[in-house]
Coordinates of C-alpha atoms in Angstrom, one line a residue:
Chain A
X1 CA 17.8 -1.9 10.5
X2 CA 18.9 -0.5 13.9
X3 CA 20.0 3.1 14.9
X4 CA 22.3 3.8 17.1
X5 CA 22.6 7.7 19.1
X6 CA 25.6 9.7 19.9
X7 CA 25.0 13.7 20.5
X8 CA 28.7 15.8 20.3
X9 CA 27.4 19.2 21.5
X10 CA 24.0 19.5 20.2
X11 CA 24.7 18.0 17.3
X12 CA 22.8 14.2 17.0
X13 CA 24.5 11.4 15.0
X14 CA 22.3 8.5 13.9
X15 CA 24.7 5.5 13.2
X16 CA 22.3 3.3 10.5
X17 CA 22.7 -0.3 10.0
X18 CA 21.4 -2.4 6.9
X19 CA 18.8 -1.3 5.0
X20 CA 16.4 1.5 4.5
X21 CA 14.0 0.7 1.9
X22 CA 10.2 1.0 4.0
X23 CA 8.2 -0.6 6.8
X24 CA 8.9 0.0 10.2
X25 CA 12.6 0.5 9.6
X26 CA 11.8 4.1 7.9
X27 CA 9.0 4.8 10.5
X28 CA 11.5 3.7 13.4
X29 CA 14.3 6.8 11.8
X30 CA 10.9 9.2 11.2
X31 CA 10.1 9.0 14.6
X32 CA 13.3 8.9 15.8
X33 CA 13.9 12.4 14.0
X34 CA 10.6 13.9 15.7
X35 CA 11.4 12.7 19.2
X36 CA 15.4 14.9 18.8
X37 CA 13.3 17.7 17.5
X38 CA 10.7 17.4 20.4
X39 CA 13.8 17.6 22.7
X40 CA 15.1 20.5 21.0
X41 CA 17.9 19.1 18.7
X42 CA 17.6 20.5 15.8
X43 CA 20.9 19.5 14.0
X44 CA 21.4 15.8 12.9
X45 CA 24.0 13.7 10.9
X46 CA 23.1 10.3 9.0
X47 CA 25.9 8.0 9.0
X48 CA 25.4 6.0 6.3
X49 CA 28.7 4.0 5.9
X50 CA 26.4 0.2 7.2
X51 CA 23.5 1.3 5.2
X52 CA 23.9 -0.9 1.8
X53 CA 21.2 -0.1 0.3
X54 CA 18.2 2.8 0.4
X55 CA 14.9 2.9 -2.1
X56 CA 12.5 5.9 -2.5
X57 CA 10.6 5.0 0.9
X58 CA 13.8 5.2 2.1
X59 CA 14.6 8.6 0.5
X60 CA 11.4 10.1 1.3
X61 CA 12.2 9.6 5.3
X62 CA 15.7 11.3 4.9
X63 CA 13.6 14.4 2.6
X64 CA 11.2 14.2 5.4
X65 CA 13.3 14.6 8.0
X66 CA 15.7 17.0 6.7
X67 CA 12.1 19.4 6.1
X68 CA 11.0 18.9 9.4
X69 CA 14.9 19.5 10.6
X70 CA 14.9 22.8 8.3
X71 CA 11.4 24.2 9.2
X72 CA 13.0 24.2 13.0
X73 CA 16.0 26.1 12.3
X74 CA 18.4 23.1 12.1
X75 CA 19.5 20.8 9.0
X76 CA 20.2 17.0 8.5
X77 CA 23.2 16.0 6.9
X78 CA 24.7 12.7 5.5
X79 CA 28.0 11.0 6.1
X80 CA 29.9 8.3 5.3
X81 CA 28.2 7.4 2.0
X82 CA 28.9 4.2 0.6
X83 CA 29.4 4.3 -3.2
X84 CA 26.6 2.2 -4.3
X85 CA 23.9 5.2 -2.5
X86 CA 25.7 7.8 -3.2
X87 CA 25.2 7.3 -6.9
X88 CA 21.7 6.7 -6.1
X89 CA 22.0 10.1 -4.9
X90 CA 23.5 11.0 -8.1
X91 CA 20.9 9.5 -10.8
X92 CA 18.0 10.9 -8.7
X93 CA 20.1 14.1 -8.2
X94 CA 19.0 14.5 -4.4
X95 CA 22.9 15.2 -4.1
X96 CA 22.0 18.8 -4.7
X97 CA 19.7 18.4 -1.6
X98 CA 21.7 16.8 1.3
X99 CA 24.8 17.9 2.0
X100 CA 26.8 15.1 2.3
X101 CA 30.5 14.9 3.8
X102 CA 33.6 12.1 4.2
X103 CA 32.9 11.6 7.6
X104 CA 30.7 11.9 10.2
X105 CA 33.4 14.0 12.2
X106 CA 33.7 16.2 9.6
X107 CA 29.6 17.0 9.0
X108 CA 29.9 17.7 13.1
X109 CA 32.6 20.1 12.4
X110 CA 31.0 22.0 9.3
X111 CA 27.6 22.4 12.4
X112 CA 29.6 23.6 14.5
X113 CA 31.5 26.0 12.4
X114 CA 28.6 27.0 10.4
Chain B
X1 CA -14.2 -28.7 30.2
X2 CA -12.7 -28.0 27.0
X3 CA -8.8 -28.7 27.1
X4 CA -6.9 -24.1 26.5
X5 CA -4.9 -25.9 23.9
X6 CA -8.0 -27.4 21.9
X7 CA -10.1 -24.2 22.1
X8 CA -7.2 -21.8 20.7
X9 CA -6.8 -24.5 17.9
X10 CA -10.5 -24.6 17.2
X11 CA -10.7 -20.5 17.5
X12 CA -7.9 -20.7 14.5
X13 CA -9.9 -23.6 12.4
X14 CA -13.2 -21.2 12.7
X15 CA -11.1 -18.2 12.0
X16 CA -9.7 -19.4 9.0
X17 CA -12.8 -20.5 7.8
X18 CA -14.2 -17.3 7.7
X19 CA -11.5 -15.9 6.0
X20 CA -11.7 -18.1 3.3
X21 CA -15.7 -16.5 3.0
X22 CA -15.7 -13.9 0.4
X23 CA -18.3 -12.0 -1.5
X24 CA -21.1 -9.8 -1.0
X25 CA -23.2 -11.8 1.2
X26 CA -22.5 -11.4 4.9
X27 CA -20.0 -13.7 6.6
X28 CA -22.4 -14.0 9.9
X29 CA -25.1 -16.9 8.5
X30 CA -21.4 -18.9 8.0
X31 CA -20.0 -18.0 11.9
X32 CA -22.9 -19.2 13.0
X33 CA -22.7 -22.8 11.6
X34 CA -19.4 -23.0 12.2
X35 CA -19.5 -21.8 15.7
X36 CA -22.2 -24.2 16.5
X37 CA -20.6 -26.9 14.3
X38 CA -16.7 -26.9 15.8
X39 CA -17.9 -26.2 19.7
X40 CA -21.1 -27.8 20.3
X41 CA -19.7 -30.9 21.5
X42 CA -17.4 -29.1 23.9
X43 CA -19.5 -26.7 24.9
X44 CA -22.5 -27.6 25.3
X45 CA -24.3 -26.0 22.7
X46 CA -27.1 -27.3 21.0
X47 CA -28.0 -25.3 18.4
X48 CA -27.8 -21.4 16.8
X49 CA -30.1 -18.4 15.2
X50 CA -29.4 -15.6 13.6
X51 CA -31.5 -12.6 13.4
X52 CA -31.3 -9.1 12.3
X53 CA -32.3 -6.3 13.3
X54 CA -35.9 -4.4 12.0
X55 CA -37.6 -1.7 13.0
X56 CA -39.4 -2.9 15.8
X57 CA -38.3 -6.5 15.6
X58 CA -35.2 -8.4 15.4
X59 CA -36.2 -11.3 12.1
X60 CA -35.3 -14.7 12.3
X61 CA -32.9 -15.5 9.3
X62 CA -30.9 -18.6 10.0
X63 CA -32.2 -21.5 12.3
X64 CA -29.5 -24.5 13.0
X65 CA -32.4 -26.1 15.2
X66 CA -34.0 -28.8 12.1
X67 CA -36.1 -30.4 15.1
X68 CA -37.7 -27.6 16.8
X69 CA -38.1 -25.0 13.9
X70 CA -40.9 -23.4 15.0
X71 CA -39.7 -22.9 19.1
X72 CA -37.1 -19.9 17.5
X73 CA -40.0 -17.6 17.0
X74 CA -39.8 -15.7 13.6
X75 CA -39.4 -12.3 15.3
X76 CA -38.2 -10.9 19.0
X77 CA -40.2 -7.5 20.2
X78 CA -37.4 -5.1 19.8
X79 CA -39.2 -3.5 23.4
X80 CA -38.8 -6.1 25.5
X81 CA -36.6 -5.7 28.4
X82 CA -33.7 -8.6 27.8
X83 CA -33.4 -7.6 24.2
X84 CA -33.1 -3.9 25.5
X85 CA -30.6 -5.2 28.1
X86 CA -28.4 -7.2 25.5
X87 CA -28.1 -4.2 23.0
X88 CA -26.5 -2.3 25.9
X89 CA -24.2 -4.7 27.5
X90 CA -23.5 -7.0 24.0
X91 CA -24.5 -10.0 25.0
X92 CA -26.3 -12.4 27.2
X93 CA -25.6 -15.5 29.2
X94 CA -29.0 -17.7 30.5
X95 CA -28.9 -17.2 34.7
X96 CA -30.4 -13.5 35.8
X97 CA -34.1 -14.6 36.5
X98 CA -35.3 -11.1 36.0
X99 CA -33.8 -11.0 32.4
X100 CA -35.2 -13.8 30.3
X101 CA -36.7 -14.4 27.3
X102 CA -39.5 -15.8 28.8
X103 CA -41.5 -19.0 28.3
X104 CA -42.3 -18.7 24.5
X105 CA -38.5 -18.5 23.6
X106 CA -36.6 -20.5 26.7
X107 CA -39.7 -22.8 27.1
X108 CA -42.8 -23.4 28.9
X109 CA -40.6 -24.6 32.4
X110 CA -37.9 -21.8 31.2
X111 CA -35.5 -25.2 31.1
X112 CA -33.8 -23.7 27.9
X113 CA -31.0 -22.1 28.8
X114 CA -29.7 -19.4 25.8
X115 CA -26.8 -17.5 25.5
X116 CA -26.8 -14.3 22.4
X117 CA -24.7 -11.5 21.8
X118 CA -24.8 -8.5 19.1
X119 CA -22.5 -7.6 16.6
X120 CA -23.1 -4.4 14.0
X121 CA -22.0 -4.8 10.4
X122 CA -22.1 -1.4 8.4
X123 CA -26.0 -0.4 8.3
X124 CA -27.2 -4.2 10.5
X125 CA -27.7 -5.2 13.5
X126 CA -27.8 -8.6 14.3
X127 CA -28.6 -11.0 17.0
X128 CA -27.0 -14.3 17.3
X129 CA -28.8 -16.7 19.9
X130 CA -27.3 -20.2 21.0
X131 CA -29.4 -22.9 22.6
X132 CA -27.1 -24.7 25.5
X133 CA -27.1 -28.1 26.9
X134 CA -27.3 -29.7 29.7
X135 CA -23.7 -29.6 31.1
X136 CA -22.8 -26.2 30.1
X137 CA -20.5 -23.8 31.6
X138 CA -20.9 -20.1 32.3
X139 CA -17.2 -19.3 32.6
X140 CA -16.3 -21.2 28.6
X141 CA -19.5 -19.9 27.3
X142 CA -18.6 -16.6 28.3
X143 CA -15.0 -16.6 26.8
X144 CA -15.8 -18.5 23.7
X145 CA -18.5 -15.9 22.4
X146 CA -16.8 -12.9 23.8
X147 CA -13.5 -14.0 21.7
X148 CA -15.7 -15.2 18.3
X149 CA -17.6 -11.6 19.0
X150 CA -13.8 -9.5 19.2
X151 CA -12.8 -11.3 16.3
X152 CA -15.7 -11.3 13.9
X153 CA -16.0 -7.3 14.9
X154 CA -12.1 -7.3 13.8
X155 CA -12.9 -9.3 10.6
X156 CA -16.0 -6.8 9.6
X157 CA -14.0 -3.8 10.4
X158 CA -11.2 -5.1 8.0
X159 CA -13.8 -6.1 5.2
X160 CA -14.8 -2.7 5.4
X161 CA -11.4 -1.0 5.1
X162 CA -10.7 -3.9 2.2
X163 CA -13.5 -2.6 0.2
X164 CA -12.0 1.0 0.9
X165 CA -9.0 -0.3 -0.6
X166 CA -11.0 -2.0 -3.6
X167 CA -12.2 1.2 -4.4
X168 CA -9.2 3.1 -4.3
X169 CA -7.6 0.3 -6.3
X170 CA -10.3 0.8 -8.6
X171 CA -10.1 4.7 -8.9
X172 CA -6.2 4.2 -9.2
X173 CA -7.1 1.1 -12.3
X174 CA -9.3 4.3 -13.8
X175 CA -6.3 6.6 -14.2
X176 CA -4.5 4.0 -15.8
X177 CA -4.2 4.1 -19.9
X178 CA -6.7 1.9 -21.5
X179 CA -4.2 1.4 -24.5
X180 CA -1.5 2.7 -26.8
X181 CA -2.2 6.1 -27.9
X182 CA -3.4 6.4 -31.4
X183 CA -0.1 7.7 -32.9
X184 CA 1.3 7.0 -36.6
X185 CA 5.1 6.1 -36.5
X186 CA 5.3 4.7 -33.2
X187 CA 4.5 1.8 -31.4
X188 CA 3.8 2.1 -27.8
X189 CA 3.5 -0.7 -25.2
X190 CA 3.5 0.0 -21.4
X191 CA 2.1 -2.2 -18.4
X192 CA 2.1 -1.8 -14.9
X193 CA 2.3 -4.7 -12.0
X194 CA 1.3 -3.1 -8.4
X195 CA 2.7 -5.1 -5.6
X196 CA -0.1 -3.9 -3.0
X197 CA -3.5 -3.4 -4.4
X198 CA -3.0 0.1 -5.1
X199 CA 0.6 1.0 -5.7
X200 CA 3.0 4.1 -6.0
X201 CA 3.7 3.8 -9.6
X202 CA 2.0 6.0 -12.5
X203 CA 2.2 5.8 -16.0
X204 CA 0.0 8.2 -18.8
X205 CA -0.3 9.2 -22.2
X206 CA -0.7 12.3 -23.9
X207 CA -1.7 12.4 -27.7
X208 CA -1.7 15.8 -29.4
X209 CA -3.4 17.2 -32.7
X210 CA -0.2 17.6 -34.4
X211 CA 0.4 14.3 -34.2
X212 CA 3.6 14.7 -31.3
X213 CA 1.9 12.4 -28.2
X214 CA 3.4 12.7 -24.6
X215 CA 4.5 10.0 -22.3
X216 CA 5.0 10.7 -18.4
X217 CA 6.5 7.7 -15.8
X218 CA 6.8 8.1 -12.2
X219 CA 7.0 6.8 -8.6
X220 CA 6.0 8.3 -5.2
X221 CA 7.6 7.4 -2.7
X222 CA 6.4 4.4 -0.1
X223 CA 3.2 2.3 -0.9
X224 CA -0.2 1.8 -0.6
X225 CA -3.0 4.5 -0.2
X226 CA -0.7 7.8 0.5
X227 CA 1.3 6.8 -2.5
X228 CA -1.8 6.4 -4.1
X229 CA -2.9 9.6 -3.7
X230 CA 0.1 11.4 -4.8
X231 CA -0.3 9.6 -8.1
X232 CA -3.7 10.8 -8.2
X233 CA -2.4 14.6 -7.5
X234 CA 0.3 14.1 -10.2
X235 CA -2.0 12.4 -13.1
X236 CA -4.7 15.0 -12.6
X237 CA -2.2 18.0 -12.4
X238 CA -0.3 16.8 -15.6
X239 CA -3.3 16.1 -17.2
X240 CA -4.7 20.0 -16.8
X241 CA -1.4 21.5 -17.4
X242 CA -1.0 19.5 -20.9
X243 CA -4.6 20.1 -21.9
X244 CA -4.2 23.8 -20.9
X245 CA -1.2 23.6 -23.2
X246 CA 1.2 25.1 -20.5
X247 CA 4.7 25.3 -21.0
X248 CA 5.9 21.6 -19.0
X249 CA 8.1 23.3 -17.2
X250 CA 5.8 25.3 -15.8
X251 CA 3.3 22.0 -14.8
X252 CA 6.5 20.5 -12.7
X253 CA 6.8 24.0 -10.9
X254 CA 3.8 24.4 -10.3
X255 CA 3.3 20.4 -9.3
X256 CA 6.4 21.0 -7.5
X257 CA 5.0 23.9 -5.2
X258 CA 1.5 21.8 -4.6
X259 CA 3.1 18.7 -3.5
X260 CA 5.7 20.3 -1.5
X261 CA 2.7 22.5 0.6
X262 CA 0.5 19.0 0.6
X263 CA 0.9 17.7 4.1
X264 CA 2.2 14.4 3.6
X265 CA 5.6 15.1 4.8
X266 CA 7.5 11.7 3.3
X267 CA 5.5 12.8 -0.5
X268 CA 7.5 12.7 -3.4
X269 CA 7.2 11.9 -6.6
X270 CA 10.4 11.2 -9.4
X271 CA 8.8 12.1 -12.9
X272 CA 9.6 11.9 -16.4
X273 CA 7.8 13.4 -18.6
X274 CA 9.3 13.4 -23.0
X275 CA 6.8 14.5 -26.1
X276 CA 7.4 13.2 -28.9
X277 CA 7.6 14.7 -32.6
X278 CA 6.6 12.9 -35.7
X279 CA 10.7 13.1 -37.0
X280 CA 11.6 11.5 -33.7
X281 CA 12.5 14.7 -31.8
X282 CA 11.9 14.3 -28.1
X283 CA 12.0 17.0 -25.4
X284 CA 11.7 15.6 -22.1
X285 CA 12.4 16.7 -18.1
X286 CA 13.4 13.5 -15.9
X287 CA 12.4 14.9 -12.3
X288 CA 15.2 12.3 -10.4
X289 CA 13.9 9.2 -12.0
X290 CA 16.8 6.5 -13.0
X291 CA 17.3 7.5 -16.4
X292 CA 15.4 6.1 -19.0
X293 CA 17.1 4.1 -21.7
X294 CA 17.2 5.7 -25.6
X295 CA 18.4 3.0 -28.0
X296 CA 19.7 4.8 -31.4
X297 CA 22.3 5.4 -33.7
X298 CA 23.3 1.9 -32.6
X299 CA 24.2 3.1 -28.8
X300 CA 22.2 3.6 -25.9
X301 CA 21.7 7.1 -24.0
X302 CA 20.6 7.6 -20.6
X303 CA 17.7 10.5 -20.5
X304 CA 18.7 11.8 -17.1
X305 CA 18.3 15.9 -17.6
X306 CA 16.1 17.8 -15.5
X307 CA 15.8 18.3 -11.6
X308 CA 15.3 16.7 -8.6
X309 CA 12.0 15.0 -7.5
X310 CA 8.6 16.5 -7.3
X311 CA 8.0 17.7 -3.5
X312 CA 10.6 17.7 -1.4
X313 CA 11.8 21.6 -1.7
X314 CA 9.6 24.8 -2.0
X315 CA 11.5 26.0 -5.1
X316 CA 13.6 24.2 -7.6
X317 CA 14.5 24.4 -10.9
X318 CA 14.1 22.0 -13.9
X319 CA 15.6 22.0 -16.8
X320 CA 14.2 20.6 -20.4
X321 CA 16.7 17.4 -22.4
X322 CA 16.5 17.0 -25.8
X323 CA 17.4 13.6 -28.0
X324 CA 16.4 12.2 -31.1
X325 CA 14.6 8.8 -31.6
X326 CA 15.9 7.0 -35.1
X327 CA 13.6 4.7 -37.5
X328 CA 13.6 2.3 -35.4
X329 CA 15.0 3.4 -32.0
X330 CA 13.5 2.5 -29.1
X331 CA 12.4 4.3 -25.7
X332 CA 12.5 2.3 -22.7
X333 CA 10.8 3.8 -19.5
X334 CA 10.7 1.9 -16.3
X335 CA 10.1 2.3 -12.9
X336 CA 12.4 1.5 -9.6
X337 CA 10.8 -1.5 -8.8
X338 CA 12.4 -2.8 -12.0
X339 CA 16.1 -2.2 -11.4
X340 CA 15.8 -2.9 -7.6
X341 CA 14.2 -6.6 -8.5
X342 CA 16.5 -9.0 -6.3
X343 CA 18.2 -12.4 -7.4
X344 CA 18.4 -15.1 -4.9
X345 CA 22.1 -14.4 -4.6
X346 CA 21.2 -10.8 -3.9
X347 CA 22.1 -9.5 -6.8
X348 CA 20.1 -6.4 -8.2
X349 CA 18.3 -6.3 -11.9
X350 CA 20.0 -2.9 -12.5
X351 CA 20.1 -0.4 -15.7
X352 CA 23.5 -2.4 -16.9
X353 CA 21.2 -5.7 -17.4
X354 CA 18.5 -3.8 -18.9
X355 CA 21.0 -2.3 -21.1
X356 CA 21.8 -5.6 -22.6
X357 CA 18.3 -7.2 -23.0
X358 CA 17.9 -3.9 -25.0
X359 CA 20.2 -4.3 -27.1
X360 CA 19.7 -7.6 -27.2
X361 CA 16.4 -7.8 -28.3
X362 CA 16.1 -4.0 -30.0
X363 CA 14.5 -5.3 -33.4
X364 CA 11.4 -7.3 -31.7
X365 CA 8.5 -5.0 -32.0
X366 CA 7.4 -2.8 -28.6
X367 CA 4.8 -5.5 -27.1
X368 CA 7.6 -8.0 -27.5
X369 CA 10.3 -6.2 -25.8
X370 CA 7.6 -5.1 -22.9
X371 CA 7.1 -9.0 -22.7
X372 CA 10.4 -10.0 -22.9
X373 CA 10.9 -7.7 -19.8
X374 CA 8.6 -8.8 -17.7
X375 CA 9.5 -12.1 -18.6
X376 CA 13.2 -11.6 -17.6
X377 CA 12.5 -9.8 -14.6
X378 CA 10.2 -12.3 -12.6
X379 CA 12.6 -15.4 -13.6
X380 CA 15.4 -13.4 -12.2
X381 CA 13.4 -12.2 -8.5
X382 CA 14.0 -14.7 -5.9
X383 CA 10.9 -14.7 -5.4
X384 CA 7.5 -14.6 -7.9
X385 CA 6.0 -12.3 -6.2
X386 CA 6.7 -8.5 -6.9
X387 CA 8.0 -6.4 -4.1
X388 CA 7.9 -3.1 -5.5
X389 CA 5.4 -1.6 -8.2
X390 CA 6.8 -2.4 -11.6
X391 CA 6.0 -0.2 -14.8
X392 CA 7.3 -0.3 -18.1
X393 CA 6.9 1.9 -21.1
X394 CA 8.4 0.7 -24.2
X395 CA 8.2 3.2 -27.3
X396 CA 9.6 2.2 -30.9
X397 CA 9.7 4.7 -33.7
X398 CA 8.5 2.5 -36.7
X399 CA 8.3 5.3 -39.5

């Protein structure tokens, strides 16, 4: 899996790529998370649209980074879910948890506004 | 002098040996020969000893040198200055005149020249002393034993943290169901495959006076010993709160609000928990778990009320399902590992295809269907091995 950066205002996009299901690839995004906090962003988006697939490991880094993101003042919120995750969301009813919107322009927007 | 290329391979033939030592008994006696047998002829050395450390002495315990057994001298004063001089540096190499061994170890004309070093394995010490050739070199001696040194300190370190893992395997194996509960009117059948040593998976039963019994399922998130400490957490916690008799959906809050403040910050947990009655009532909370499968009245109902996982907020609500399980329905519990198993064309198990080998095979008795399963699942995986943890519960009402 590889992340890719983009920061409109102080928001932080992280652009994911293949899959998130454990290993390095969750600790790479955990520690990812921690180093935008460290430098004072506080407010992240997950595109999701190339991530095909996400277990519980997976999960537990997006829960874990939206707490850290939260107990900072700031949230982390998803975008672009593809169909087959977001009804992973769904069965374990984590979509009460993230906020997730259509696009990642769109979860900017709703930051910004909010 | 010994060709890079041939040392590295030899390095990995003696490695690999020594990894292929298990048991109780220490691995150093094996080093030893092995050192002495793959590099003596390139290296000059003639022959090995092991010894270990005493309180005043260090004891001879291995002896490679058949012809001269008695020039190893059974014991080595502990006082002496080179032995004083190896425990602080790690090792020796034959050369500094005023640190020897003298003339009862090296030789009446000190002609022997020896080379040791000192590795520690939990409560030991131990000394291990090659005899060198003529022809030796300082500059391969020195490399060979300071890499076979490294890498057997590596290996002892990682024995150690195995056996840590054994015993957290073994705690986690103790939590584990030793059968079916003892319940009239049902047959219950459950199994559980770990893909590490000690996985992330957890399943537990719960038999009552009354004759109701209760069933919990769950996964933590990620693998190996954090996960296996949040299973611990949830199977002691459940435990108290059903033996307490407490409300269940006062044990998720309050499992809910200990989790959350634990300070694992990636810890969750999806649980199901359903009781049983004899009539084949079931009340149940499914804490984010992919719903289990409820075959009666000829369909098939997913069991997915109740909240979100265990852990991840402060506060959170869960609410309690109820369903009925027929004469002969059947309750299929199961874990992610399951429905994430992968086919070689990439394909995933999912509920759909457990749906079907439900229905399928609904009238074989509960062990049979667990088999049948398990069966299915690892033809399917493109590979034999299991990724994830695997557990299955099968419950069939028989009365």
């Amino acid at each position: 899996m590889n992340i890719r950066e983009e920061l409109k205002s102080d928001v932080a996009i992280l652009t994911l790529r293949g899959e998130l299901i454990g290993g390095q690839e969750t600790i790479a995004l955990q520690d990812h998370i921690k180093g935008l906090i460290a430098d004072g962003i506080k407010n992240v988006v997950v595109d999701l649209a190339k991530v095909k697939w996400l277990n519980s490991s997976g999960f537990g880094v997006l829960l874990g980074g939206l707490t850290s993101l939260r107990n900072a003042g700031g949230d982390l919120k998803l975008a672009d879910v593809t169909e087959r995750v977001e009804s992973l969301l769904m069965m374990t009813k984590l979509i009460t948890i993230f906020e997730t919107f259509e696009t990642k322009e769109r979860a900017v927007v709703s930051f910004i506004k909010g | 002098m010994i060709q890079p290329k041939v040392f590295y391979r030899k390095i990995d033939a003696l490695l690999s040996k020594i990894s292929q030592e298990e048991g109780e008994k220490s691995l150093l006696p094996s080093v030893l020969k092995e050192l002495v047998s793959s590099f003596g002829e390139d290296l000059h050395i003639k022959s090995g000893r092991l010894y270990r450390q005493g309180r005043k002495h260090f004891v001879l315990v291995k002896n490679l040198d058949k012809v001269n057994r008695r020039r190893a001298g059974s014991s080595l004063d502990l006082n002496q200055p080179v032995l004083q001089s190896i425990l602080q540096q790690g090792s020796y190499i034959h050369g500094d005149p005023t640190v020897t061994f003298g003339p009862k170890v090296e030789g009446q004309k000190g002609h022997l020249a020896l080379a040791a070093f000192v590795v520690e394995e939990d409560n030991n010490r131990w000394l291990m002393m090659f005899e060198l050739g003529r022809g030796w070199e300082r500059e391969e001696i020195e490399f060979c034993l300071n890499t076979v040194r490294t890498v057997v300190g590596y290996r002892i370190a990682a024995e150690r943290f195995q056996s840590d893992l054994r015993q957290a395997a073994q705690i986690q194996l103790s939590l584990l169901p030793d059968g079916p509960p003892p319940i009239t009117g049902y047959q219950v059948a459950g199994r559980q495959i770990p893909a590490e040593l000690v996985g992330g998976d957890l399943y537990d039963y719960y038999p009552f006076d009354d004759g109701c019994f209760g069933v919990a399922v769950g996964d933590a998130s990620g693998h190996g010993l954090p996960a296996a400490l949040l299973v611990r957490d949830i199977v002691t916690g459940l435990r108290m709160g059903i033996e307490k008799e407490l409300k269940i959906r006062h044990v998720f809050d309050k499992l809910n609000r200990v989790i959350h403040n634990s300070r694992l910050s990636t810890g969750f947990i999806s649980l199901f928990y359903g009781e049983l009655e004899s009539n084949g009532n079931l009340f149940y909370i499914n804490a984010g778990r992919p719903p289990p499968l409820l075959f009666s009245q000829e369909k098939i109902q997913e069991l997915s009320i109740g909240g979100i996982p265990i852990g991840p907020l402060p506060e959170t609500e869960f609410k309690r399902g109820f369903a009925h399980l027929d004469h002969q329905g059947v309750l299929l519990l199961y874990t992610d590992g399951l429905i994430e198993r992968k086919s070689k064309g990439g394909h995933q198990f999912g509920i759909q295809r457990l749906k079907e080998l439900l229905l399928k095979h609904r009238a074989d008795r509960a062990d049979q269907i667990l088999d049948l399963i398990f069966d299915y699942a690892q033809k399917f995986g493109k590979v034999a091995k299991w990724e994830d943890d695997i557990t299955v519960v099968v419950i069939k009402r028989t009365l």
